[in-house]
Short mmCIF file of C-alpha atoms in Angstrom, two decimals:
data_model
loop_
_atom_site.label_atom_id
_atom_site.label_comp_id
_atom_site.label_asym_id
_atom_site.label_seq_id
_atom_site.Cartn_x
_atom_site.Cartn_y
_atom_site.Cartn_z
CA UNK A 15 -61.52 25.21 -9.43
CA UNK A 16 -61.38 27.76 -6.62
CA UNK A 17 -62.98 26.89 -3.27
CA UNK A 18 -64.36 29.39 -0.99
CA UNK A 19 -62.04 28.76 2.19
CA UNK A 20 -58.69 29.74 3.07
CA UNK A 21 -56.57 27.63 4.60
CA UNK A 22 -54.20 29.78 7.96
CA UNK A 23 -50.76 30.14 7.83
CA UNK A 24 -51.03 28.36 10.95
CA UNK A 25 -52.04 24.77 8.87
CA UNK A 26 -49.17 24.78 7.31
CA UNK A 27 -46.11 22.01 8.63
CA UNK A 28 -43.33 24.02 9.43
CA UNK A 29 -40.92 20.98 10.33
CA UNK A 30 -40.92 17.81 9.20
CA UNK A 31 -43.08 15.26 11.68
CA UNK A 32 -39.42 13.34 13.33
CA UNK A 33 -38.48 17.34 14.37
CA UNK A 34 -41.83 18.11 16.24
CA UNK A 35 -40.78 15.95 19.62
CA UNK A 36 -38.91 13.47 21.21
CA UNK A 37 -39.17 10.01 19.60
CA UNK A 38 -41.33 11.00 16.61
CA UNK A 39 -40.46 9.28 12.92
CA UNK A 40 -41.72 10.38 9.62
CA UNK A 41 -44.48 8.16 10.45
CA UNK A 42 -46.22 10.54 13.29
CA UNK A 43 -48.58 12.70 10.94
CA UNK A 44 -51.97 11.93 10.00
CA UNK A 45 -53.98 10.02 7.93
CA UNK A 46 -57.53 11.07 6.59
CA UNK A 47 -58.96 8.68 4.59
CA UNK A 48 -61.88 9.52 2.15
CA UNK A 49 -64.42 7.03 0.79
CA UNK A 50 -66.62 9.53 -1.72
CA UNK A 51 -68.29 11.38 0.74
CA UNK A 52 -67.60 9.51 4.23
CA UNK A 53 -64.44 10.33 5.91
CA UNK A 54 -62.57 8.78 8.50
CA UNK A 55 -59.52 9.97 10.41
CA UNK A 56 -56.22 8.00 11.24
CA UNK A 57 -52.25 8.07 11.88
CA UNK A 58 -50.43 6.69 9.23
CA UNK A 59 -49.51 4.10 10.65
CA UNK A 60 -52.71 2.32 10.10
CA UNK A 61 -52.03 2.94 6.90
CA UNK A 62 -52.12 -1.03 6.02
CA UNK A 63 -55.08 -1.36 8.28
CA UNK A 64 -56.77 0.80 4.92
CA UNK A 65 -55.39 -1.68 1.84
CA UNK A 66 -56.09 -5.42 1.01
CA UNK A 67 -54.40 -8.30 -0.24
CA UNK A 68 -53.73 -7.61 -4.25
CA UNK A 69 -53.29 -3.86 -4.08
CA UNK A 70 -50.57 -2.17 -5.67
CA UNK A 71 -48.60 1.07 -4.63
CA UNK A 72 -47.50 2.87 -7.36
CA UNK A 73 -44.18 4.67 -6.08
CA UNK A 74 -42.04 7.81 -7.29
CA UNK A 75 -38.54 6.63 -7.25
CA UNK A 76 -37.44 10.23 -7.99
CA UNK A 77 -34.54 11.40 -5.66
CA UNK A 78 -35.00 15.08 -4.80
CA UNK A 79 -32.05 17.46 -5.47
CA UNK A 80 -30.47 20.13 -4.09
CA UNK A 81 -31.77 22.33 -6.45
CA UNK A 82 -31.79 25.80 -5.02
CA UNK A 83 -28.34 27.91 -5.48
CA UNK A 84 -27.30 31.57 -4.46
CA UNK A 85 -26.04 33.40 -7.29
CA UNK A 86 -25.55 37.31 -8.08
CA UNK A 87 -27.87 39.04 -11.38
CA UNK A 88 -26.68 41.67 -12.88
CA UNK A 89 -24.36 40.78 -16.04
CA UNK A 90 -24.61 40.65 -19.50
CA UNK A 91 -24.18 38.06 -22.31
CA UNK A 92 -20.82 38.48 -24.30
CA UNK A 93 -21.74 40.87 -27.09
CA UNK A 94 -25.15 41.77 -26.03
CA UNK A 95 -26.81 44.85 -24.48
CA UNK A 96 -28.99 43.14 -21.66
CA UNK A 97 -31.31 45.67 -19.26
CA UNK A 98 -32.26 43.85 -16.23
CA UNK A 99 -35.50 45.52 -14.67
CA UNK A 100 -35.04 47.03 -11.15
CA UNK A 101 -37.77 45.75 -8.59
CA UNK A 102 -41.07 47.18 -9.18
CA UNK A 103 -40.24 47.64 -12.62
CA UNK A 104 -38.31 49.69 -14.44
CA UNK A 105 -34.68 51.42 -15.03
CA UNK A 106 -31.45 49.86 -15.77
CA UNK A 107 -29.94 48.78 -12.43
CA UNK A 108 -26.34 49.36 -11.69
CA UNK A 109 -24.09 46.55 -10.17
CA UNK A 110 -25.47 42.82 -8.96
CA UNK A 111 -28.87 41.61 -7.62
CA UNK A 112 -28.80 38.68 -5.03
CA UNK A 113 -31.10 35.68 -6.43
CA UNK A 114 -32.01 32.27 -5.49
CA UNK A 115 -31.66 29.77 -8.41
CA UNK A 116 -34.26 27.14 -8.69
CA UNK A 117 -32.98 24.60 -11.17
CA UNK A 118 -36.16 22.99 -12.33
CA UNK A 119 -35.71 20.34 -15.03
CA UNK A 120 -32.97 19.48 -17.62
CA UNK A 121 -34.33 19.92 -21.31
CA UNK A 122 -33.12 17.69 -24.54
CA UNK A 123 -31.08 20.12 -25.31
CA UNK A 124 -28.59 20.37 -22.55
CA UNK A 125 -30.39 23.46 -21.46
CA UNK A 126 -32.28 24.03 -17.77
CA UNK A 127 -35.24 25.54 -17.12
CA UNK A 128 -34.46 27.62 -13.57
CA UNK A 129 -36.72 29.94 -11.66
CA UNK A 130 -35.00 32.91 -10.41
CA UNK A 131 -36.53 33.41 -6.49
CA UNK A 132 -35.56 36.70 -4.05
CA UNK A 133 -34.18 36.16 -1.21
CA UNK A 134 -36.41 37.30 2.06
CA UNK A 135 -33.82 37.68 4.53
CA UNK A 136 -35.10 34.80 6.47
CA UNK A 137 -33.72 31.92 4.70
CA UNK A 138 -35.86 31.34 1.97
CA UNK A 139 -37.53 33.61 -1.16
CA UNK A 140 -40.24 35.52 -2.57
CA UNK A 141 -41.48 35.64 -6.11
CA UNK A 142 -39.52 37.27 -8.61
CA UNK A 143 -39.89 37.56 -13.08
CA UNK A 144 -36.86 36.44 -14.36
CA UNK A 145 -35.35 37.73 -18.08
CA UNK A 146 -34.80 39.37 -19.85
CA UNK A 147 -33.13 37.34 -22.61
CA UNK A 148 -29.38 37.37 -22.18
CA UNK A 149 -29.59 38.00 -18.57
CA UNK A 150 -26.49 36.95 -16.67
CA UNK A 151 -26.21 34.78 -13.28
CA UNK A 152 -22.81 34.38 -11.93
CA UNK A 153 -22.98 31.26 -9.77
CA UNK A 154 -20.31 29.12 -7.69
CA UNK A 155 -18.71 26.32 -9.00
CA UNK A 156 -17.36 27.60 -12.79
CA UNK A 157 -14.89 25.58 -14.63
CA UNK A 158 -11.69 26.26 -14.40
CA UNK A 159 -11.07 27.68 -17.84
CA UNK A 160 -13.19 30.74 -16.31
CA UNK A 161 -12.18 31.03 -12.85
CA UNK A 162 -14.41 30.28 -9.74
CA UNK A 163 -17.86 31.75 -11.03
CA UNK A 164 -20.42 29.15 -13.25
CA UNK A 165 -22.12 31.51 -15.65
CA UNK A 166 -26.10 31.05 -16.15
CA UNK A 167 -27.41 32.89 -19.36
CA UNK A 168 -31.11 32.60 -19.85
CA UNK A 169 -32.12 32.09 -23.42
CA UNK A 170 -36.20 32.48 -23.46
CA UNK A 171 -39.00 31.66 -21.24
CA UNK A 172 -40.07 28.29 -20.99
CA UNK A 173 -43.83 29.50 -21.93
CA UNK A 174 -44.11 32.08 -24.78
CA UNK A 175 -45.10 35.17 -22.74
CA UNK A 176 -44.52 34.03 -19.28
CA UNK A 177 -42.09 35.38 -16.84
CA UNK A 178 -41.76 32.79 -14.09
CA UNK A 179 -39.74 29.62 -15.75
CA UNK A 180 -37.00 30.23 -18.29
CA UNK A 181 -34.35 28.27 -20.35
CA UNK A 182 -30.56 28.31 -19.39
CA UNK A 183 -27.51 27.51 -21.10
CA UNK A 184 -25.03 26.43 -18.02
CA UNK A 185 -21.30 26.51 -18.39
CA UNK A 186 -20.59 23.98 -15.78
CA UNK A 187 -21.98 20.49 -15.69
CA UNK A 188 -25.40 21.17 -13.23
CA UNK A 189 -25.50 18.09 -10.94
CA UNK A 190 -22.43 18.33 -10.06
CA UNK A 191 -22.89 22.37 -8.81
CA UNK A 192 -26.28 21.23 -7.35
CA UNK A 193 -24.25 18.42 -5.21
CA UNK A 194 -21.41 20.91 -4.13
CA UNK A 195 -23.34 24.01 -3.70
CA UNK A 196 -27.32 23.69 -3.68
CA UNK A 197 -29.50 23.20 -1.09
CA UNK A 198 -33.08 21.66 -1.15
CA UNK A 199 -35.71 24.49 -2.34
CA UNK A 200 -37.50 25.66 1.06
CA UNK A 201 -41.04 28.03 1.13
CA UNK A 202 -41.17 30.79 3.58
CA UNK A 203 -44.14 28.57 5.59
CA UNK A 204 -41.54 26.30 6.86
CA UNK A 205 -39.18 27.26 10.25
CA UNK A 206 -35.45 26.82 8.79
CA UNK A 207 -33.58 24.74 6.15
CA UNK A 208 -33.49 21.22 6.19
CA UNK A 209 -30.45 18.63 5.36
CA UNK A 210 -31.12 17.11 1.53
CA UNK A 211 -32.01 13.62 3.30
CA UNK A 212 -34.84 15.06 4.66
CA UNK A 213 -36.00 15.83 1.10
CA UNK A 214 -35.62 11.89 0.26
CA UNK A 215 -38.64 9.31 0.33
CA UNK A 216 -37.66 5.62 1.03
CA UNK A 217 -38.55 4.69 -2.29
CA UNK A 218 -35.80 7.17 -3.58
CA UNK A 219 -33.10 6.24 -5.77
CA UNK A 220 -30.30 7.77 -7.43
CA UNK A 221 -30.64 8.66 -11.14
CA UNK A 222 -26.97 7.45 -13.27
CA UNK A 223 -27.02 10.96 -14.79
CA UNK A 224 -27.90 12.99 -11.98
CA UNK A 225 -31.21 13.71 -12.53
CA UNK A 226 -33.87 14.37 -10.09
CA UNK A 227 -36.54 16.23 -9.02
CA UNK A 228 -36.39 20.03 -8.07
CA UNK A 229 -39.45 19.19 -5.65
CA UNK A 230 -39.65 16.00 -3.06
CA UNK A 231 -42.57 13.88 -4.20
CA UNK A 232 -43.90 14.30 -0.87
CA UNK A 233 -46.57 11.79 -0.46
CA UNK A 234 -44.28 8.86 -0.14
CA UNK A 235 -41.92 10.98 2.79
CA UNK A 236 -43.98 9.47 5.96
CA UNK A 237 -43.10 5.77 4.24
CA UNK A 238 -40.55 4.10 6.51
CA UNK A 239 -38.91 0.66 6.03
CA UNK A 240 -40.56 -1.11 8.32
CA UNK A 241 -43.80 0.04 7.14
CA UNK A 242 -42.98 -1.28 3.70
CA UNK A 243 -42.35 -4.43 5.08
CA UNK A 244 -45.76 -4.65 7.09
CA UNK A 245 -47.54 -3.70 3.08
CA UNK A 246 -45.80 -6.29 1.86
CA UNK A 247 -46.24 -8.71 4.25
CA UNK A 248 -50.15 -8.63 4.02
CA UNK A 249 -50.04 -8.88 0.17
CA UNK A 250 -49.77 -5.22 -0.82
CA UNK A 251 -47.64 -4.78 -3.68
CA UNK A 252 -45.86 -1.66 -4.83
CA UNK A 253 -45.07 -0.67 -8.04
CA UNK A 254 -42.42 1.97 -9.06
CA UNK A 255 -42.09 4.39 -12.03
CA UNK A 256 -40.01 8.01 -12.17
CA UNK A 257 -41.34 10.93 -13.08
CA UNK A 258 -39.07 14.37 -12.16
CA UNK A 259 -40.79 17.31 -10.40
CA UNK A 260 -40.10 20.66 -11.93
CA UNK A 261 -40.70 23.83 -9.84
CA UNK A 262 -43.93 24.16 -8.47
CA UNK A 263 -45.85 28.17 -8.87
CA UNK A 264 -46.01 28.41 -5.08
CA UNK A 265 -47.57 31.97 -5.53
CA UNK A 266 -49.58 31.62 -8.44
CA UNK A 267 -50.56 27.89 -8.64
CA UNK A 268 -49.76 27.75 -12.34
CA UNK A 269 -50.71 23.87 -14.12
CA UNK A 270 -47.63 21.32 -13.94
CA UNK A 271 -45.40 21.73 -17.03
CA UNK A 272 -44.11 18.94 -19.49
CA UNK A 273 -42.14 16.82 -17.19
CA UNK A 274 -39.33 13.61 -17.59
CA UNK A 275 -41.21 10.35 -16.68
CA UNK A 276 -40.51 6.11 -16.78
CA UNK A 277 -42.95 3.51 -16.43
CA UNK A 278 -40.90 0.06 -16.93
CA UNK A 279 -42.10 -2.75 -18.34
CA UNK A 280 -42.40 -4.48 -14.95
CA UNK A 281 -44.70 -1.42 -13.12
CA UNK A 282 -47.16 -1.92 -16.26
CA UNK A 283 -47.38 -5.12 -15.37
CA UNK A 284 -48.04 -5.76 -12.17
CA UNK A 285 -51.00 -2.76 -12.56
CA UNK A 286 -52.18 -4.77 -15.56
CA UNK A 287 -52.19 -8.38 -13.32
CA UNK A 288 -53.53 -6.30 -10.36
CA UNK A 289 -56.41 -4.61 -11.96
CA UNK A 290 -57.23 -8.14 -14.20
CA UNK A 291 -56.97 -9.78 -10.51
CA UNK A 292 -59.51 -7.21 -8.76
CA UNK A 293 -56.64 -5.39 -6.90
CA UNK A 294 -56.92 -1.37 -6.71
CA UNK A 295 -54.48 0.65 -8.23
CA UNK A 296 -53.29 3.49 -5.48
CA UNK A 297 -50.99 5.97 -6.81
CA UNK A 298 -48.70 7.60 -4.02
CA UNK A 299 -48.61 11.03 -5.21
CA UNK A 300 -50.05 13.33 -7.61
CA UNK A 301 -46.77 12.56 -9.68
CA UNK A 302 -47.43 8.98 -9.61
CA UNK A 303 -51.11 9.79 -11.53
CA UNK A 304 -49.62 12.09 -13.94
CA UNK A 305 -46.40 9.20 -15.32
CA UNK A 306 -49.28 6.23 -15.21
CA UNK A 307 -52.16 7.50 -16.82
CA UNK A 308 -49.29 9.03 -19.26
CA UNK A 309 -48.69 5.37 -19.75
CA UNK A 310 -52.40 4.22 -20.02
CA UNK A 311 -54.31 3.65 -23.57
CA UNK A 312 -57.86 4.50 -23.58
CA UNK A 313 -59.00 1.03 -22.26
CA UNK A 314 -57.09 1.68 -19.07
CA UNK A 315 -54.28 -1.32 -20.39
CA UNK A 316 -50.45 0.32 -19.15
CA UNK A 317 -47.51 -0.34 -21.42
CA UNK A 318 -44.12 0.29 -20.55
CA UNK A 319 -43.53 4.13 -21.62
CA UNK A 320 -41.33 7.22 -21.07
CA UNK A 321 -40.31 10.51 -22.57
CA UNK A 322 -42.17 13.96 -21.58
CA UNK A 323 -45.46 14.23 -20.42
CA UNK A 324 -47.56 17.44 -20.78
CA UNK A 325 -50.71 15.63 -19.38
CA UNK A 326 -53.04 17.45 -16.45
CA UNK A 327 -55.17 14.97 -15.47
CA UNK A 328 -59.11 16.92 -15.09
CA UNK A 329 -62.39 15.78 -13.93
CA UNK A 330 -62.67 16.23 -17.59
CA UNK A 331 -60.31 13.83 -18.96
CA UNK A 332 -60.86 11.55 -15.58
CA UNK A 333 -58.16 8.68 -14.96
CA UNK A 334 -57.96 5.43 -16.69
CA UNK A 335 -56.20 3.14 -14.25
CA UNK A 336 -55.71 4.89 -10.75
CA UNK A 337 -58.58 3.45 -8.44
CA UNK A 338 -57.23 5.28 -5.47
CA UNK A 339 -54.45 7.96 -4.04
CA UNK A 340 -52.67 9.29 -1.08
CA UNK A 341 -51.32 12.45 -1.49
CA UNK A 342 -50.42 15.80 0.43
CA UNK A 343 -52.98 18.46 1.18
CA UNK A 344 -53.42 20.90 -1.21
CA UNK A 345 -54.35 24.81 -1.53
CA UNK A 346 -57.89 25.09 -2.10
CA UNK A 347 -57.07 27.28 -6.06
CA UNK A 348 -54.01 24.14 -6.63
CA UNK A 349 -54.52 22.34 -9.77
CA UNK A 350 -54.02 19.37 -7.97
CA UNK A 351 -57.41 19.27 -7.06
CA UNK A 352 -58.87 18.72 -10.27
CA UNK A 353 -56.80 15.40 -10.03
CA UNK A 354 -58.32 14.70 -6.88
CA UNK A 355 -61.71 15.60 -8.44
CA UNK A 356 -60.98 13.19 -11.18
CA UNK A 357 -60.17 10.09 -9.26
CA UNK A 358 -63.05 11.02 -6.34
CA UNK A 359 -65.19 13.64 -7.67
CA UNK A 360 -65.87 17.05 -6.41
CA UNK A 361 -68.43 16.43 -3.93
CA UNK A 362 -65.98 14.16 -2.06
CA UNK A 363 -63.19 16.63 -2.62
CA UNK A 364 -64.87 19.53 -1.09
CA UNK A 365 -66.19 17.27 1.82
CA UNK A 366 -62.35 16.08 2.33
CA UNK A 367 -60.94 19.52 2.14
CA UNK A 368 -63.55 20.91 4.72
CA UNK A 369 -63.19 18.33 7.07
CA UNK A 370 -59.46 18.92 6.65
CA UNK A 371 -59.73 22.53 7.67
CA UNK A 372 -62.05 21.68 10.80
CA UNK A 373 -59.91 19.30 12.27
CA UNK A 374 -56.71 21.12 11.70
CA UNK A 375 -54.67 18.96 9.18
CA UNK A 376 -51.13 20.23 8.28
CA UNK A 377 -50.76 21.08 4.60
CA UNK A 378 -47.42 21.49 2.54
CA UNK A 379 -44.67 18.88 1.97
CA UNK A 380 -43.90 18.03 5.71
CA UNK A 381 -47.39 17.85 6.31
CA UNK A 382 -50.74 15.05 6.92
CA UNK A 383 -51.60 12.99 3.91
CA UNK A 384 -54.86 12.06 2.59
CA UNK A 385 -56.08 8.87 1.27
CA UNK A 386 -58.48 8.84 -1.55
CA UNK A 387 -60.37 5.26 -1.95
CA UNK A 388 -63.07 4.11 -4.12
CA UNK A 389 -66.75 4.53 -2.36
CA UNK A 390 -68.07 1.18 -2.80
CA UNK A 391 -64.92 -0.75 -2.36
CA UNK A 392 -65.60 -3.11 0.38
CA UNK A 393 -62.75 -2.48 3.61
CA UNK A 394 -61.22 -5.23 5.31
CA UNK A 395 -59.43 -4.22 8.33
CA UNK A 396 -57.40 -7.58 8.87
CA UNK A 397 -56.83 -8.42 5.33
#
């Protein structure tokens, strides 16, 4: 789906909502709330002010990593004969390219699959095909059997034909590099680099092997503590699972690829006792849709459930179990709008996403947050 609108540079947040003024917490950004068609506008806040008694959050307990290294292009595979293009295509380029590693996800296999960014000179990157097969990053942090330089070969692209997302083999351990060297992965719309924490939702926890995701899952960022405690205290229940971000196609809005996921045995059931109990189920985050309706069988019944998931929820495949999300604003071409359109349909989208525009919502990670709830569902301001 492509809408006809653009949305200005000047929409997007450029610092996170605690950094825009004195006395400001993650909580000071917006809320729009969307009931099929009719629209509403809040801070969040009066976010509980919007839920009942019986709901259940479903959370993303994904820690975000410092997934974005500087390394130097340029070298070849023992043994082979590698030609790295020069920009623009082309030629056999003498001595090293600076690049930007994005390390995406961990595979079965011990490989990575990393997106090689160039560096714009202000701090963050620009687009850049990585290959070819064989291709050589030298990276800090090797193991001391080969000096001070980690060595990053890439193998083959992750999709058969595609240029953006390719395998690794790594010859240093990853999360520890990530930990000593990396940095969280920043887009050129926001104003400078941010410590990891500010990457981390309150739902975050640490993963026993290191994993995490290469993207925050943003939606659950403007969560504080105390507003936790307010959900819970009116009866709101939340409800975690994991699932691991890869790299998002900033440029090209590419669908989500197979991703790492966890819904425990406890999370199915408290969506299974909500929904038998007339509770909604409200997924925080387009990553909390994706793991539970990976967990769902056809009759909308979860089951505890994890592994890969290749699943892009559509209008055409619809959801099974989500009633209702709050999630980020999106690009008008993002895939994540046919999720959007499949939990509120695509009149209410496009009503959402224009009334977003008009009254100058903040889009990206650090940005307003939109709540999607069913149209009929009767609203109870003091539950």
């Amino acid at each position: 789906m492509t809408w006809a609108v653009h949305v200005p540079e000047g929409l997007s947040a450029r610092l996170p909502a605690e950094q825009r003024g004195p006395g400001r917490g993650r909580d000071d950004v917006r809320l729009m709330v969307s009931r099929g068609t009719e629209v509403s506008h809040h801070v969040f806040r009066e976010l509980p002010g919007q839920l009942r008694a019986g709901d259940v959050l479903v959370v993303n307990t994904s820690a975000t990593l410092a997934a974005a290294v500087t390394g130097r292009l340029g070298g070849e595979e023992e043994g082979a004969r590698v030609a790295i293009p020069c920009k623009g295509g082309g030629g056999r380029r003498a001595g090293w390219e600076p690049v930007v590693v994005h390390f995406s996800t961990r595979g079965d296999d011990g490989r990575w699959a990393v997106e090689l960014r160039e560096p714009d000179g202000r701090g963050s990157t620009g687009p850049r095909p990585g290959g070819p097969v064989g291709a050589v990053v030298r990276l800090p942090g090797g193991p001391p059997s080969r000096g001070v330089e980690a060595r990053l070969v890439l193998t083959e692209p992750l999709v058969p034909g595609a240029s953006r997302l390719w395998w690794a083999r790594v010859d240093t351990p990853v999360p520890a590099l990530l930990a000593r060297y990396g940095r969280p992965i920043r887009y050129g719309y926001t104003e400078r680099d941010q410590p990891l924490s500010a990457y981390q939702t309150v739902f975050a926890l640490p993963s026993p092997d290191g994993a995490g995701s290469a993207e925050m899952p943003s939606a659950g960022r403007p969560f504080t503590a105390a507003l936790v405690a307010e959900l819970v205290s009116r009866g709101v229940q939340f409800a975690p699972l994991t699932l691991h971000t890869g790299v998002a196609s900033a440029e090209v809005h590419e669908p989500p690829y197979p991703e790492r996921f966890e819904v425990p045995a406890t999370t199915a059931w408290l969506v299974n006792a909500a929904k038998a109990g007339g509770g909604r189920v409200v997924a925080v985050g387009t990553t909390a849709v994706r793991a539970l309706e990976s967990a769902a069988d056809e009759a909308g019944r979860v089951r505890a459930a994890s592994g890969w998931t290749d699943l892009v929820v559509t209008p055409g495949r619809g959801v099974r179990v989500v009633d209702g999300l709050l999630t980020g604003l999106h690009e008008p071409e993002s895939s994540h709008l046919l999720m959007l359109e499949a939990v509120a349909g695509r009149r209410a989208v496009h009503r959402a996403c224009t009334e977003a525009l008009r009254e100058r919502y903040l889009w990206h990670e650090f940005g307003d947050v939109h709540l999607v709830l069913p149209e009929k569902a009767p609203h109870c301001a003091h539950c």
